[in-house]
């Protein structure tokens, strides 16, 4: 391997790289297509340029673990509910799945992977930027209808809607978001077809709100100052949360003190 790497062979497996063969550029040299796939790299992205061969080996190990983890999720997935066949829910194992067609496995996630959920009409957020903040603020007690309600109310402006999409934000950089397309073609807003698909949207949003609420109740998630969920491993953050509950009079000084001891392991 020279200073500028070898253009004719894969740095990892040594496979010969023809002039036209698809390859990933590394910090030094090149990686063949197969090795790039094993590392989970996406063709035509440029991250491999920052990697050494040692980095690639690490990436391959991590990607292996990730694929195994995802395969286990699919194996353990026993959905008991289906929301219009767009969402499958396994409440017992706290898993949810997004069907990918009849012949493919659904994409399966743990409840805790869901950070936020938004409903978009022709690309515009109809929930004021996602359900997460509303769930954190206890604003969903009236149901998601209250949040997205009024959308159907205005029947004077029958504009065409081309896209109704529910978009999930996930805690996973490999798959940061998932879009669920609800509407197969353009339709008049407020019309019969729109309204029936909108019912599906409401069902989906309600189901995702339940999942988000479940996450919020489990102690490893807290809502930050912007009302967004963050994973909470930090005892300082946990203490801040309980301090604010104390300040708001939701818990007593005694309860705070005992929580503090517990968190700090005193
Ligand atoms: Zn290779």
Short mmCIF file of N, CA and C and ligand atoms in Angstrom, two decimals, residues 10-15 31-35, ligand 1:
data_model
loop_
_atom_site.label_atom_id
_atom_site.label_comp_id
_atom_site.label_asym_id
_atom_site.label_seq_id
_atom_site.Cartn_x
_atom_site.Cartn_y
_atom_site.Cartn_z
N UNK A 10 -8.89 -4.05 -3.52
CA UNK A 10 -9.57 -3.69 -2.28
C UNK A 10 -8.60 -3.79 -1.12
N UNK A 11 -8.51 -2.74 -0.32
CA UNK A 11 -7.57 -2.71 0.80
C UNK A 11 -7.89 -3.78 1.85
N UNK A 12 -9.15 -4.20 1.90
CA UNK A 12 -9.54 -5.15 2.94
C UNK A 12 -9.42 -6.60 2.48
N UNK A 13 -10.05 -6.94 1.36
CA UNK A 13 -10.08 -8.35 0.94
C UNK A 13 -9.11 -8.64 -0.20
N UNK A 14 -8.53 -7.59 -0.77
CA UNK A 14 -7.54 -7.80 -1.81
C UNK A 14 -8.13 -8.06 -3.20
N UNK A 15 -9.47 -8.07 -3.27
CA UNK A 15 -10.10 -8.32 -4.57
C UNK A 15 -9.68 -7.26 -5.58
N UNK A 31 -12.04 0.42 -1.39
CA UNK A 31 -12.73 -0.73 -0.81
C UNK A 31 -13.66 -1.27 -1.89
N UNK A 32 -13.75 -2.60 -2.00
CA UNK A 32 -14.65 -3.14 -3.03
C UNK A 32 -16.10 -3.00 -2.60
N UNK A 33 -17.00 -3.19 -3.53
CA UNK A 33 -18.43 -3.04 -3.27
C UNK A 33 -18.91 -3.98 -2.16
N UNK A 34 -18.47 -5.24 -2.22
CA UNK A 34 -18.91 -6.23 -1.23
C UNK A 34 -18.49 -5.82 0.19
N UNK A 35 -17.24 -5.40 0.33
CA UNK A 35 -16.76 -5.01 1.67
C UNK A 35 -17.50 -3.75 2.15
ZN1 LIG B 1 -13.19 -6.09 -0.47
#
